């Protein structure tokens, strides 16, 4: 007889489905279930973006050693030679994937007085443009310990530490970590409740109305 603490098969299945959904979102899996450009040697930006999307998903869902350039190419709809031409090696591609600086550049490009609202609106915009979450892979990566450690170190350096340096007032580091957690929580919420949840049918402006004040309170220092 099951206790309240013991998951039922239905609960375990639902949990697995939820976890898979968030992992796919962390890997920037397109919302329509297709990968890449579908045309092989696409335009420079389109091809590069398709490769990065496929690589993010691959490195999030599988350990580094199990990821192949051929598999990424197939997912992106390009040739393996194009990946070599654009990135040079699997290691170089991995280093591009674990770089949070492009997202951080956009997330933190607002004055502190308006940063909370800007963070929410930018997160929603980035998810739409990237067809996935720009931050969640730091939580759901399946890599070996060294890879997860590197990913989290990059996140701390490029996101949390960067924010802590610009915050004013006491406990800047603590507040920066809490803001980063709020952003990860927003991404997870939007992922968990797609495509038919209330958040999926709410405008970015309304999400900011509800979610940004809590973030702005942390930015301002109480």
PDB file of C-alpha atoms in Angstrom:
ATOM      1  CA  UNK A   1       0.000   0.000   0.000  1.00  0.00           C
ATOM      2  CA  UNK A   2       1.469   3.360  -1.045  1.00  0.00           C
ATOM      3  CA  UNK A   3       2.140   6.067   1.492  1.00  0.00           C
ATOM      4  CA  UNK A   4       1.784   9.771   0.814  1.00  0.00           C
ATOM      5  CA  UNK A   5       5.523   9.935   0.188  1.00  0.00           C
ATOM      6  CA  UNK A   6       5.608   7.098  -2.350  1.00  0.00           C
ATOM      7  CA  UNK A   7       4.952   8.210  -5.940  1.00  0.00           C
ATOM      8  CA  UNK A   8       2.366   6.265  -7.884  1.00  0.00           C
ATOM      9  CA  UNK A   9       3.181   5.087 -11.430  1.00  0.00           C
ATOM     10  CA  UNK A  10       0.981   7.888 -12.743  1.00  0.00           C
ATOM     11  CA  UNK A  11       2.833  10.462 -10.646  1.00  0.00           C
ATOM     12  CA  UNK A  12       6.208   9.140 -11.761  1.00  0.00           C
ATOM     13  CA  UNK A  13       5.116   9.282 -15.398  1.00  0.00           C
ATOM     14  CA  UNK A  14       3.876  12.839 -15.012  1.00  0.00           C
ATOM     15  CA  UNK A  15       7.096  13.853 -13.278  1.00  0.00           C
ATOM     16  CA  UNK A  16       9.172  12.295 -16.039  1.00  0.00           C
ATOM     17  CA  UNK A  17       7.127  14.113 -18.670  1.00  0.00           C
ATOM     18  CA  UNK A  18       7.501  17.419 -16.836  1.00  0.00           C
ATOM     19  CA  UNK A  19      11.247  16.924 -16.428  1.00  0.00           C
ATOM     20  CA  UNK A  20      11.606  16.063 -20.110  1.00  0.00           C
ATOM     21  CA  UNK A  21       9.642  19.152 -21.107  1.00  0.00           C
ATOM     22  CA  UNK A  22      11.899  21.436 -19.084  1.00  0.00           C
ATOM     23  CA  UNK A  23      15.042  19.679 -20.321  1.00  0.00           C
ATOM     24  CA  UNK A  24      13.933  20.164 -23.929  1.00  0.00           C
ATOM     25  CA  UNK A  25      13.224  23.809 -23.227  1.00  0.00           C
ATOM     26  CA  UNK A  26      16.634  24.157 -21.591  1.00  0.00           C
ATOM     27  CA  UNK A  27      18.144  22.717 -24.746  1.00  0.00           C
ATOM     28  CA  UNK A  28      16.309  25.251 -26.905  1.00  0.00           C
ATOM     29  CA  UNK A  29      14.167  22.672 -28.670  1.00  0.00           C
ATOM     30  CA  UNK A  30      11.922  24.451 -31.167  1.00  0.00           C
ATOM     31  CA  UNK A  31       8.310  24.739 -30.180  1.00  0.00           C
ATOM     32  CA  UNK A  32       7.102  23.062 -33.344  1.00  0.00           C
ATOM     33  CA  UNK A  33       9.235  19.967 -32.772  1.00  0.00           C
ATOM     34  CA  UNK A  34      11.453  20.526 -35.812  1.00  0.00           C
ATOM     35  CA  UNK A  35      15.164  21.159 -35.717  1.00  0.00           C
ATOM     36  CA  UNK A  36      17.348  23.271 -37.891  1.00  0.00           C
ATOM     37  CA  UNK A  37      16.721  24.936 -41.201  1.00  0.00           C
ATOM     38  CA  UNK A  38      15.691  21.908 -43.189  1.00  0.00           C
ATOM     39  CA  UNK A  39      17.778  23.062 -46.120  1.00  0.00           C
ATOM     40  CA  UNK A  40      21.337  21.983 -45.407  1.00  0.00           C
ATOM     41  CA  UNK A  41      23.644  24.865 -46.301  1.00  0.00           C
ATOM     42  CA  UNK A  42      21.391  27.724 -45.206  1.00  0.00           C
ATOM     43  CA  UNK A  43      22.364  31.399 -44.903  1.00  0.00           C
ATOM     44  CA  UNK A  44      25.231  32.266 -42.539  1.00  0.00           C
ATOM     45  CA  UNK A  45      23.151  33.425 -39.574  1.00  0.00           C
ATOM     46  CA  UNK A  46      20.351  30.910 -40.044  1.00  0.00           C
ATOM     47  CA  UNK A  47      22.767  27.999 -40.323  1.00  0.00           C
ATOM     48  CA  UNK A  48      24.776  29.108 -37.313  1.00  0.00           C
ATOM     49  CA  UNK A  49      21.685  29.578 -35.175  1.00  0.00           C
ATOM     50  CA  UNK A  50      20.335  26.170 -36.172  1.00  0.00           C
ATOM     51  CA  UNK A  51      23.640  24.536 -35.228  1.00  0.00           C
ATOM     52  CA  UNK A  52      23.752  26.283 -31.866  1.00  0.00           C
ATOM     53  CA  UNK A  53      20.143  25.325 -31.101  1.00  0.00           C
ATOM     54  CA  UNK A  54      20.822  21.697 -31.915  1.00  0.00           C
ATOM     55  CA  UNK A  55      24.083  21.724 -29.951  1.00  0.00           C
ATOM     56  CA  UNK A  56      22.436  23.268 -26.893  1.00  0.00           C
ATOM     57  CA  UNK A  57      19.838  20.544 -26.878  1.00  0.00           C
ATOM     58  CA  UNK A  58      22.389  17.789 -27.466  1.00  0.00           C
ATOM     59  CA  UNK A  59      24.775  18.927 -24.723  1.00  0.00           C
ATOM     60  CA  UNK A  60      21.863  19.439 -22.324  1.00  0.00           C
ATOM     61  CA  UNK A  61      20.273  16.044 -22.881  1.00  0.00           C
ATOM     62  CA  UNK A  62      23.421  13.899 -23.172  1.00  0.00           C
ATOM     63  CA  UNK A  63      26.919  13.778 -21.666  1.00  0.00           C
ATOM     64  CA  UNK A  64      29.611  15.466 -23.725  1.00  0.00           C
ATOM     65  CA  UNK A  65      31.272  12.176 -24.716  1.00  0.00           C
ATOM     66  CA  UNK A  66      28.020  10.893 -26.240  1.00  0.00           C
ATOM     67  CA  UNK A  67      27.415  13.950 -28.400  1.00  0.00           C
ATOM     68  CA  UNK A  68      28.657  13.721 -31.988  1.00  0.00           C
ATOM     69  CA  UNK A  69      29.102  16.376 -34.638  1.00  0.00           C
ATOM     70  CA  UNK A  70      27.193  14.152 -37.047  1.00  0.00           C
ATOM     71  CA  UNK A  71      24.245  13.954 -34.668  1.00  0.00           C
ATOM     72  CA  UNK A  72      24.204  17.721 -34.165  1.00  0.00           C
ATOM     73  CA  UNK A  73      24.374  18.238 -37.912  1.00  0.00           C
ATOM     74  CA  UNK A  74      21.422  15.915 -38.483  1.00  0.00           C
ATOM     75  CA  UNK A  75      19.368  17.723 -35.840  1.00  0.00           C
ATOM     76  CA  UNK A  76      20.268  21.123 -37.287  1.00  0.00           C
ATOM     77  CA  UNK A  77      19.585  20.106 -40.884  1.00  0.00           C
ATOM     78  CA  UNK A  78      23.117  20.923 -42.040  1.00  0.00           C
ATOM     79  CA  UNK A  79      26.189  18.945 -43.065  1.00  0.00           C
ATOM     80  CA  UNK A  80      28.897  17.972 -40.548  1.00  0.00           C
ATOM     81  CA  UNK A  81      31.428  19.837 -42.703  1.00  0.00           C
ATOM     82  CA  UNK A  82      29.486  23.069 -42.188  1.00  0.00           C
ATOM     83  CA  UNK A  83      29.805  22.706 -38.405  1.00  0.00           C
ATOM     84  CA  UNK A  84      33.557  22.147 -38.747  1.00  0.00           C
ATOM     85  CA  UNK A  85      33.771  25.191 -41.017  1.00  0.00           C
ATOM     86  CA  UNK A  86      31.840  27.412 -38.603  1.00  0.00           C
ATOM     87  CA  UNK A  87      33.167  26.164 -35.250  1.00  0.00           C
ATOM     88  CA  UNK A  88      36.225  24.020 -35.915  1.00  0.00           C
ATOM     89  CA  UNK A  89      35.681  21.284 -33.333  1.00  0.00           C
ATOM     90  CA  UNK A  90      33.213  19.796 -30.882  1.00  0.00           C
ATOM     91  CA  UNK A  91      35.105  21.440 -28.018  1.00  0.00           C
ATOM     92  CA  UNK A  92      34.805  24.855 -29.641  1.00  0.00           C
ATOM     93  CA  UNK A  93      31.106  24.293 -30.245  1.00  0.00           C
ATOM     94  CA  UNK A  94      30.627  23.239 -26.620  1.00  0.00           C
ATOM     95  CA  UNK A  95      32.397  26.405 -25.445  1.00  0.00           C
ATOM     96  CA  UNK A  96      29.996  28.456 -27.570  1.00  0.00           C
ATOM     97  CA  UNK A  97      27.008  26.658 -26.076  1.00  0.00           C
ATOM     98  CA  UNK A  98      28.110  27.261 -22.479  1.00  0.00           C
ATOM     99  CA  UNK A  99      28.587  30.976 -23.120  1.00  0.00           C
ATOM    100  CA  UNK A 100      25.833  32.958 -21.358  1.00  0.00           C
ATOM    101  CA  UNK A 101      27.259  36.360 -22.275  1.00  0.00           C
ATOM    102  CA  UNK A 102      25.030  37.086 -25.299  1.00  0.00           C
ATOM    103  CA  UNK A 103      21.906  36.515 -23.198  1.00  0.00           C
ATOM    104  CA  UNK A 104      23.362  38.485 -20.280  1.00  0.00           C
ATOM    105  CA  UNK A 105      24.171  41.400 -22.582  1.00  0.00           C
ATOM    106  CA  UNK A 106      20.491  41.718 -23.428  1.00  0.00           C
ATOM    107  CA  UNK A 107      19.158  40.911 -19.968  1.00  0.00           C
ATOM    108  CA  UNK A 108      21.231  43.554 -18.202  1.00  0.00           C
ATOM    109  CA  UNK A 109      20.963  46.338 -20.793  1.00  0.00           C
ATOM    110  CA  UNK A 110      18.636  48.543 -18.741  1.00  0.00           C
ATOM    111  CA  UNK A 111      19.009  50.993 -15.867  1.00  0.00           C
ATOM    112  CA  UNK A 112      18.644  49.529 -12.387  1.00  0.00           C
ATOM    113  CA  UNK A 113      15.433  51.507 -11.823  1.00  0.00           C
ATOM    114  CA  UNK A 114      13.724  49.573 -14.616  1.00  0.00           C
ATOM    115  CA  UNK A 115      15.742  46.362 -14.574  1.00  0.00           C
ATOM    116  CA  UNK A 116      13.078  44.072 -13.060  1.00  0.00           C
ATOM    117  CA  UNK A 117      10.546  44.716 -15.803  1.00  0.00           C
ATOM    118  CA  UNK A 118      13.240  44.666 -18.470  1.00  0.00           C
ATOM    119  CA  UNK A 119      14.444  41.246 -17.276  1.00  0.00           C
ATOM    120  CA  UNK A 120      10.984  39.702 -17.574  1.00  0.00           C
ATOM    121  CA  UNK A 121      10.236  41.194 -20.995  1.00  0.00           C
ATOM    122  CA  UNK A 122      13.677  40.249 -22.297  1.00  0.00           C
ATOM    123  CA  UNK A 123      13.422  36.678 -21.005  1.00  0.00           C
ATOM    124  CA  UNK A 124      10.130  36.202 -22.859  1.00  0.00           C
ATOM    125  CA  UNK A 125      11.571  37.810 -25.996  1.00  0.00           C
ATOM    126  CA  UNK A 126      14.732  35.680 -25.894  1.00  0.00           C
ATOM    127  CA  UNK A 127      12.680  32.506 -25.488  1.00  0.00           C
ATOM    128  CA  UNK A 128      10.661  33.421 -28.562  1.00  0.00           C
ATOM    129  CA  UNK A 129      13.670  34.339 -30.669  1.00  0.00           C
ATOM    130  CA  UNK A 130      15.840  31.411 -29.560  1.00  0.00           C
ATOM    131  CA  UNK A 131      12.902  29.005 -29.545  1.00  0.00           C
ATOM    132  CA  UNK A 132      13.914  27.932 -26.055  1.00  0.00           C
ATOM    133  CA  UNK A 133      15.158  29.215 -22.719  1.00  0.00           C
ATOM    134  CA  UNK A 134      18.568  30.946 -22.663  1.00  0.00           C
ATOM    135  CA  UNK A 135      19.417  29.982 -19.065  1.00  0.00           C
ATOM    136  CA  UNK A 136      17.767  26.713 -18.028  1.00  0.00           C
ATOM    137  CA  UNK A 137      20.506  24.464 -19.372  1.00  0.00           C
ATOM    138  CA  UNK A 138      22.614  25.402 -16.329  1.00  0.00           C
ATOM    139  CA  UNK A 139      20.134  23.466 -14.172  1.00  0.00           C
ATOM    140  CA  UNK A 140      19.210  20.527 -16.378  1.00  0.00           C
ATOM    141  CA  UNK A 141      22.450  19.584 -18.093  1.00  0.00           C
ATOM    142  CA  UNK A 142      23.126  15.818 -18.043  1.00  0.00           C
ATOM    143  CA  UNK A 143      26.871  16.137 -18.562  1.00  0.00           C
ATOM    144  CA  UNK A 144      29.450  14.520 -16.329  1.00  0.00           C
ATOM    145  CA  UNK A 145      30.522  16.374 -13.201  1.00  0.00           C
ATOM    146  CA  UNK A 146      33.318  18.315 -14.922  1.00  0.00           C
ATOM    147  CA  UNK A 147      30.915  19.567 -17.608  1.00  0.00           C
ATOM    148  CA  UNK A 148      28.225  20.549 -15.115  1.00  0.00           C
ATOM    149  CA  UNK A 149      30.838  22.288 -12.983  1.00  0.00           C
ATOM    150  CA  UNK A 150      32.062  24.267 -15.988  1.00  0.00           C
ATOM    151  CA  UNK A 151      28.527  25.191 -17.017  1.00  0.00           C
ATOM    152  CA  UNK A 152      27.647  26.438 -13.537  1.00  0.00           C
ATOM    153  CA  UNK A 153      30.943  28.290 -13.182  1.00  0.00           C
ATOM    154  CA  UNK A 154      30.255  30.093 -16.457  1.00  0.00           C
ATOM    155  CA  UNK A 155      26.741  30.954 -15.289  1.00  0.00           C
ATOM    156  CA  UNK A 156      28.020  32.374 -12.011  1.00  0.00           C
ATOM    157  CA  UNK A 157      30.735  34.386 -13.746  1.00  0.00           C
ATOM    158  CA  UNK A 158      28.712  35.643 -16.702  1.00  0.00           C
ATOM    159  CA  UNK A 159      25.293  36.106 -15.086  1.00  0.00           C
ATOM    160  CA  UNK A 160      25.331  36.196 -11.275  1.00  0.00           C
ATOM    161  CA  UNK A 161      28.717  37.899 -10.744  1.00  0.00           C
ATOM    162  CA  UNK A 162      28.033  40.368 -13.525  1.00  0.00           C
ATOM    163  CA  UNK A 163      24.761  41.398 -11.925  1.00  0.00           C
ATOM    164  CA  UNK A 164      26.321  41.591  -8.455  1.00  0.00           C
ATOM    165  CA  UNK A 165      28.907  44.049  -9.763  1.00  0.00           C
ATOM    166  CA  UNK A 166      26.273  46.552 -10.909  1.00  0.00           C
ATOM    167  CA  UNK A 167      23.869  46.287  -7.988  1.00  0.00           C
ATOM    168  CA  UNK A 168      24.175  48.957  -5.329  1.00  0.00           C
ATOM    169  CA  UNK A 169      23.527  48.700  -1.623  1.00  0.00           C
ATOM    170  CA  UNK A 170      24.076  45.875   0.867  1.00  0.00           C
ATOM    171  CA  UNK A 171      24.180  42.141   0.127  1.00  0.00           C
ATOM    172  CA  UNK A 172      24.640  42.664  -3.602  1.00  0.00           C
ATOM    173  CA  UNK A 173      25.885  39.103  -4.137  1.00  0.00           C
ATOM    174  CA  UNK A 174      22.951  37.575  -2.280  1.00  0.00           C
ATOM    175  CA  UNK A 175      20.450  39.685  -4.171  1.00  0.00           C
ATOM    176  CA  UNK A 176      22.106  38.845  -7.492  1.00  0.00           C
ATOM    177  CA  UNK A 177      21.820  35.122  -6.754  1.00  0.00           C
ATOM    178  CA  UNK A 178      18.156  35.533  -5.844  1.00  0.00           C
ATOM    179  CA  UNK A 179      17.456  37.494  -9.039  1.00  0.00           C
ATOM    180  CA  UNK A 180      19.151  34.750 -11.060  1.00  0.00           C
ATOM    181  CA  UNK A 181      16.945  32.225  -9.284  1.00  0.00           C
ATOM    182  CA  UNK A 182      13.862  34.255 -10.144  1.00  0.00           C
ATOM    183  CA  UNK A 183      14.831  34.237 -13.817  1.00  0.00           C
ATOM    184  CA  UNK A 184      15.404  30.476 -13.780  1.00  0.00           C
ATOM    185  CA  UNK A 185      12.057  30.053 -12.033  1.00  0.00           C
ATOM    186  CA  UNK A 186      10.314  32.134 -14.676  1.00  0.00           C
ATOM    187  CA  UNK A 187      11.865  30.064 -17.434  1.00  0.00           C
ATOM    188  CA  UNK A 188      10.884  26.806 -15.741  1.00  0.00           C
ATOM    189  CA  UNK A 189       7.315  28.023 -15.203  1.00  0.00           C
ATOM    190  CA  UNK A 190       6.904  29.052 -18.829  1.00  0.00           C
ATOM    191  CA  UNK A 191       8.318  25.695 -19.939  1.00  0.00           C
ATOM    192  CA  UNK A 192       6.251  23.536 -17.598  1.00  0.00           C
ATOM    193  CA  UNK A 193       2.942  25.072 -18.594  1.00  0.00           C
ATOM    194  CA  UNK A 194       3.319  25.200 -22.349  1.00  0.00           C
ATOM    195  CA  UNK A 195       1.471  25.056 -24.671  1.00  0.00           C
ATOM    196  CA  UNK A 196      -1.933  25.369 -23.032  1.00  0.00           C
ATOM    197  CA  UNK A 197      -1.218  26.876 -19.595  1.00  0.00           C
ATOM    198  CA  UNK A 198      -2.312  30.327 -18.541  1.00  0.00           C
ATOM    199  CA  UNK A 199       1.232  31.676 -18.880  1.00  0.00           C
ATOM    200  CA  UNK A 200       1.315  30.532 -22.508  1.00  0.00           C
ATOM    201  CA  UNK A 201      -1.727  32.684 -23.253  1.00  0.00           C
ATOM    202  CA  UNK A 202      -0.646  35.760 -21.289  1.00  0.00           C
ATOM    203  CA  UNK A 203       1.122  38.718 -22.863  1.00  0.00           C
ATOM    204  CA  UNK A 204       4.691  39.538 -21.924  1.00  0.00           C
ATOM    205  CA  UNK A 205       3.518  42.873 -20.574  1.00  0.00           C
ATOM    206  CA  UNK A 206       1.057  41.204 -18.219  1.00  0.00           C
ATOM    207  CA  UNK A 207       3.664  38.710 -17.059  1.00  0.00           C
ATOM    208  CA  UNK A 208       5.928  41.656 -16.291  1.00  0.00           C
ATOM    209  CA  UNK A 209       3.124  43.389 -14.369  1.00  0.00           C
ATOM    210  CA  UNK A 210       2.848  40.372 -12.074  1.00  0.00           C
ATOM    211  CA  UNK A 211       6.402  39.037 -11.899  1.00  0.00           C
ATOM    212  CA  UNK A 212       8.693  42.029 -12.240  1.00  0.00           C
ATOM    213  CA  UNK A 213       7.902  43.800  -8.927  1.00  0.00           C
ATOM    214  CA  UNK A 214       9.421  40.949  -6.906  1.00  0.00           C
ATOM    215  CA  UNK A 215      12.575  41.025  -9.017  1.00  0.00           C
ATOM    216  CA  UNK A 216      12.762  44.817  -8.816  1.00  0.00           C
ATOM    217  CA  UNK A 217      12.508  44.618  -5.021  1.00  0.00           C
ATOM    218  CA  UNK A 218      15.643  42.453  -5.003  1.00  0.00           C
ATOM    219  CA  UNK A 219      17.399  44.763  -7.476  1.00  0.00           C
ATOM    220  CA  UNK A 220      16.640  47.814  -5.336  1.00  0.00           C
ATOM    221  CA  UNK A 221      17.731  46.133  -2.125  1.00  0.00           C
ATOM    222  CA  UNK A 222      14.507  46.083  -0.173  1.00  0.00           C
TER     223      UNK A 222
END
